[in-house]
């Protein structure tokens, strides 16, 4: 990625953390995660439950199917450090790739989405509540899944409040 790309965006003191898989071309061009059409949809989704870039922490795992698997542990260590520093009440995992890696599961996003999981930080004994949901990229291609996404977002709002 470009040297002027920020690994995160938003509020470092947030109750909500959103983790995606890999920055899009728009993200890399603009220099921040979740920009362009995917970011616009994510912003609209979060706005519907009272969240935005002022009260949410956004980041990416930097992993996709063409990534170098050897680099995954490096990026996971960065991600776990971000989780530790932000200390959110809830973490949203966007899409199958991130959910499988962070939760160490091989289930499909259709099986995992909407279920609550607990993960531990690699740096402390702190537990974090995690929910996988459909990635906005998926919802743009399959708008029929927006109903499930809305159900998941309402569960996030309830868990935080």
Tab-separated table of C-alpha atoms in Angstrom:
chain	number	residue	atom	x	y	z
A	1	UNK	CA	0.000	0.000	0.000
A	2	UNK	CA	1.044	3.598	-0.284
A	3	UNK	CA	3.205	5.200	2.345
A	4	UNK	CA	0.504	7.791	3.075
A	5	UNK	CA	-2.133	5.225	4.088
A	6	UNK	CA	-3.418	5.456	7.677
A	7	UNK	CA	-4.012	2.079	9.314
A	8	UNK	CA	-7.123	3.345	11.069
A	9	UNK	CA	-9.703	6.111	11.115
A	10	UNK	CA	-12.122	7.366	13.708
A	11	UNK	CA	-12.118	7.575	17.470
A	12	UNK	CA	-9.467	5.717	19.498
A	13	UNK	CA	-11.710	5.925	22.590
A	14	UNK	CA	-14.712	4.317	20.933
A	15	UNK	CA	-17.091	1.673	22.258
A	16	UNK	CA	-17.372	0.296	18.702
A	17	UNK	CA	-14.584	-1.055	16.519
A	18	UNK	CA	-15.100	-2.125	12.891
A	19	UNK	CA	-12.578	-4.467	11.266
A	20	UNK	CA	-12.503	-5.131	7.537
A	21	UNK	CA	-10.318	-7.420	5.496
A	22	UNK	CA	-8.271	-5.300	3.122
A	23	UNK	CA	-8.284	-1.654	2.025
A	24	UNK	CA	-10.079	-1.034	-1.271
A	25	UNK	CA	-8.538	0.920	-4.132
A	26	UNK	CA	-10.554	3.942	-2.971
A	27	UNK	CA	-9.182	3.522	0.548
A	28	UNK	CA	-5.612	3.388	-0.706
A	29	UNK	CA	-6.145	6.382	-2.995
A	30	UNK	CA	-7.716	8.507	-0.238
A	31	UNK	CA	-5.417	7.172	2.489
A	32	UNK	CA	-8.070	6.063	5.009
A	33	UNK	CA	-10.059	2.862	5.574
A	34	UNK	CA	-13.652	2.482	4.373
A	35	UNK	CA	-13.926	5.255	1.827
A	36	UNK	CA	-15.614	5.257	-1.573
A	37	UNK	CA	-18.884	3.420	-2.222
A	38	UNK	CA	-18.186	0.648	0.322
A	39	UNK	CA	-17.365	3.237	2.980
A	40	UNK	CA	-20.473	5.254	2.141
A	41	UNK	CA	-22.656	2.181	2.683
A	42	UNK	CA	-20.846	1.338	5.932
A	43	UNK	CA	-21.299	4.923	7.134
A	44	UNK	CA	-25.048	4.726	6.362
A	45	UNK	CA	-25.333	1.371	8.153
A	46	UNK	CA	-23.612	2.673	11.273
A	47	UNK	CA	-25.497	5.983	11.195
A	48	UNK	CA	-28.745	3.982	11.429
A	49	UNK	CA	-27.647	2.777	14.892
A	50	UNK	CA	-26.147	6.081	16.041
A	51	UNK	CA	-22.491	5.627	15.067
A	52	UNK	CA	-20.144	7.534	12.769
A	53	UNK	CA	-16.457	8.354	12.335
A	54	UNK	CA	-16.525	10.490	15.478
A	55	UNK	CA	-17.557	7.617	17.762
A	56	UNK	CA	-16.303	4.500	15.933
A	57	UNK	CA	-12.827	3.064	15.298
A	58	UNK	CA	-12.234	1.700	11.764
A	59	UNK	CA	-9.384	-0.579	10.718
A	60	UNK	CA	-8.470	-3.463	8.404
A	61	UNK	CA	-6.686	-6.759	8.888
A	62	UNK	CA	-4.798	-6.260	5.586
A	63	UNK	CA	-5.515	-9.780	4.479
A	64	UNK	CA	-7.304	-11.235	1.474
A	65	UNK	CA	-7.048	-14.413	-0.577
A	66	UNK	CA	-4.044	-13.060	-2.528
A	67	UNK	CA	-2.150	-11.860	0.548
A	68	UNK	CA	1.041	-13.527	1.671
A	69	UNK	CA	0.074	-15.926	4.466
A	70	UNK	CA	3.506	-15.407	6.063
A	71	UNK	CA	2.559	-11.792	6.765
A	72	UNK	CA	-0.714	-12.701	8.468
A	73	UNK	CA	0.774	-13.109	11.966
A	74	UNK	CA	2.405	-9.669	11.623
A	75	UNK	CA	-0.897	-8.022	10.681
A	76	UNK	CA	-2.757	-9.958	13.383
A	77	UNK	CA	-0.326	-8.631	15.991
A	78	UNK	CA	-1.028	-5.064	14.798
A	79	UNK	CA	-4.760	-5.744	14.919
A	80	UNK	CA	-4.604	-7.168	18.454
A	81	UNK	CA	-2.583	-4.163	19.610
A	82	UNK	CA	-5.241	-1.856	18.128
A	83	UNK	CA	-7.974	-3.826	19.925
A	84	UNK	CA	-6.046	-3.539	23.185
A	85	UNK	CA	-5.510	0.220	22.789
A	86	UNK	CA	-9.083	1.052	21.763
A	87	UNK	CA	-10.655	-1.370	24.270
A	88	UNK	CA	-14.086	-1.337	22.576
A	89	UNK	CA	-17.275	-2.784	24.057
A	90	UNK	CA	-18.134	-4.362	20.685
A	91	UNK	CA	-16.120	-5.357	17.622
A	92	UNK	CA	-17.800	-5.817	14.249
A	93	UNK	CA	-16.003	-8.202	11.887
A	94	UNK	CA	-16.896	-7.360	8.287
A	95	UNK	CA	-17.118	-10.454	6.124
A	96	UNK	CA	-15.968	-14.057	6.064
A	97	UNK	CA	-12.201	-13.608	5.739
A	98	UNK	CA	-11.821	-11.480	8.860
A	99	UNK	CA	-14.304	-13.555	10.851
A	100	UNK	CA	-12.545	-16.819	9.985
A	101	UNK	CA	-9.110	-15.458	10.883
A	102	UNK	CA	-9.980	-13.542	14.053
A	103	UNK	CA	-12.321	-16.232	15.393
A	104	UNK	CA	-10.143	-19.109	14.157
A	105	UNK	CA	-13.176	-20.783	12.568
A	106	UNK	CA	-13.762	-22.219	9.132
A	107	UNK	CA	-17.518	-21.548	9.027
A	108	UNK	CA	-19.184	-19.480	6.324
A	109	UNK	CA	-20.265	-15.916	6.990
A	110	UNK	CA	-23.848	-17.146	6.561
A	111	UNK	CA	-23.348	-19.417	9.596
A	112	UNK	CA	-21.355	-16.977	11.746
A	113	UNK	CA	-23.125	-13.689	11.043
A	114	UNK	CA	-25.311	-12.408	13.812
A	115	UNK	CA	-23.728	-14.696	16.434
A	116	UNK	CA	-21.833	-13.241	19.368
A	117	UNK	CA	-18.335	-14.526	20.082
A	118	UNK	CA	-15.714	-13.634	22.665
A	119	UNK	CA	-12.072	-13.150	21.784
A	120	UNK	CA	-9.087	-12.450	23.989
A	121	UNK	CA	-6.465	-9.875	23.274
A	122	UNK	CA	-3.049	-11.347	22.563
A	123	UNK	CA	-1.579	-8.749	24.927
A	124	UNK	CA	-3.764	-9.161	28.014
A	125	UNK	CA	-6.491	-11.308	29.493
A	126	UNK	CA	-9.189	-8.868	28.377
A	127	UNK	CA	-12.232	-10.359	26.616
A	128	UNK	CA	-13.994	-8.606	23.758
A	129	UNK	CA	-17.499	-9.149	22.338
A	130	UNK	CA	-17.346	-9.766	18.602
A	131	UNK	CA	-20.048	-10.114	15.947
A	132	UNK	CA	-19.420	-11.027	12.307
A	133	UNK	CA	-21.722	-9.306	9.814
A	134	UNK	CA	-21.905	-9.099	6.045
A	135	UNK	CA	-19.284	-6.819	4.520
A	136	UNK	CA	-20.828	-3.758	2.812
A	137	UNK	CA	-19.114	-4.984	-0.376
A	138	UNK	CA	-21.253	-8.145	-0.146
A	139	UNK	CA	-24.416	-6.129	0.522
A	140	UNK	CA	-23.777	-4.020	-2.588
A	141	UNK	CA	-23.733	-7.206	-4.686
A	142	UNK	CA	-26.495	-9.004	-2.737
A	143	UNK	CA	-28.911	-6.367	-1.395
A	144	UNK	CA	-31.315	-9.156	-0.345
A	145	UNK	CA	-29.030	-9.675	2.681
A	146	UNK	CA	-29.615	-6.149	4.015
A	147	UNK	CA	-32.408	-7.420	6.273
A	148	UNK	CA	-29.961	-9.716	8.088
A	149	UNK	CA	-27.415	-6.894	8.269
A	150	UNK	CA	-30.013	-4.628	9.869
A	151	UNK	CA	-30.831	-7.329	12.452
A	152	UNK	CA	-27.112	-7.625	13.262
A	153	UNK	CA	-26.685	-3.859	13.567
A	154	UNK	CA	-29.628	-3.617	15.974
A	155	UNK	CA	-27.957	-6.332	18.087
A	156	UNK	CA	-24.774	-4.222	18.147
A	157	UNK	CA	-26.707	-1.149	19.282
A	158	UNK	CA	-28.430	-3.172	22.023
A	159	UNK	CA	-25.156	-4.724	23.246
A	160	UNK	CA	-23.449	-1.318	23.525
A	161	UNK	CA	-26.327	0.463	25.259
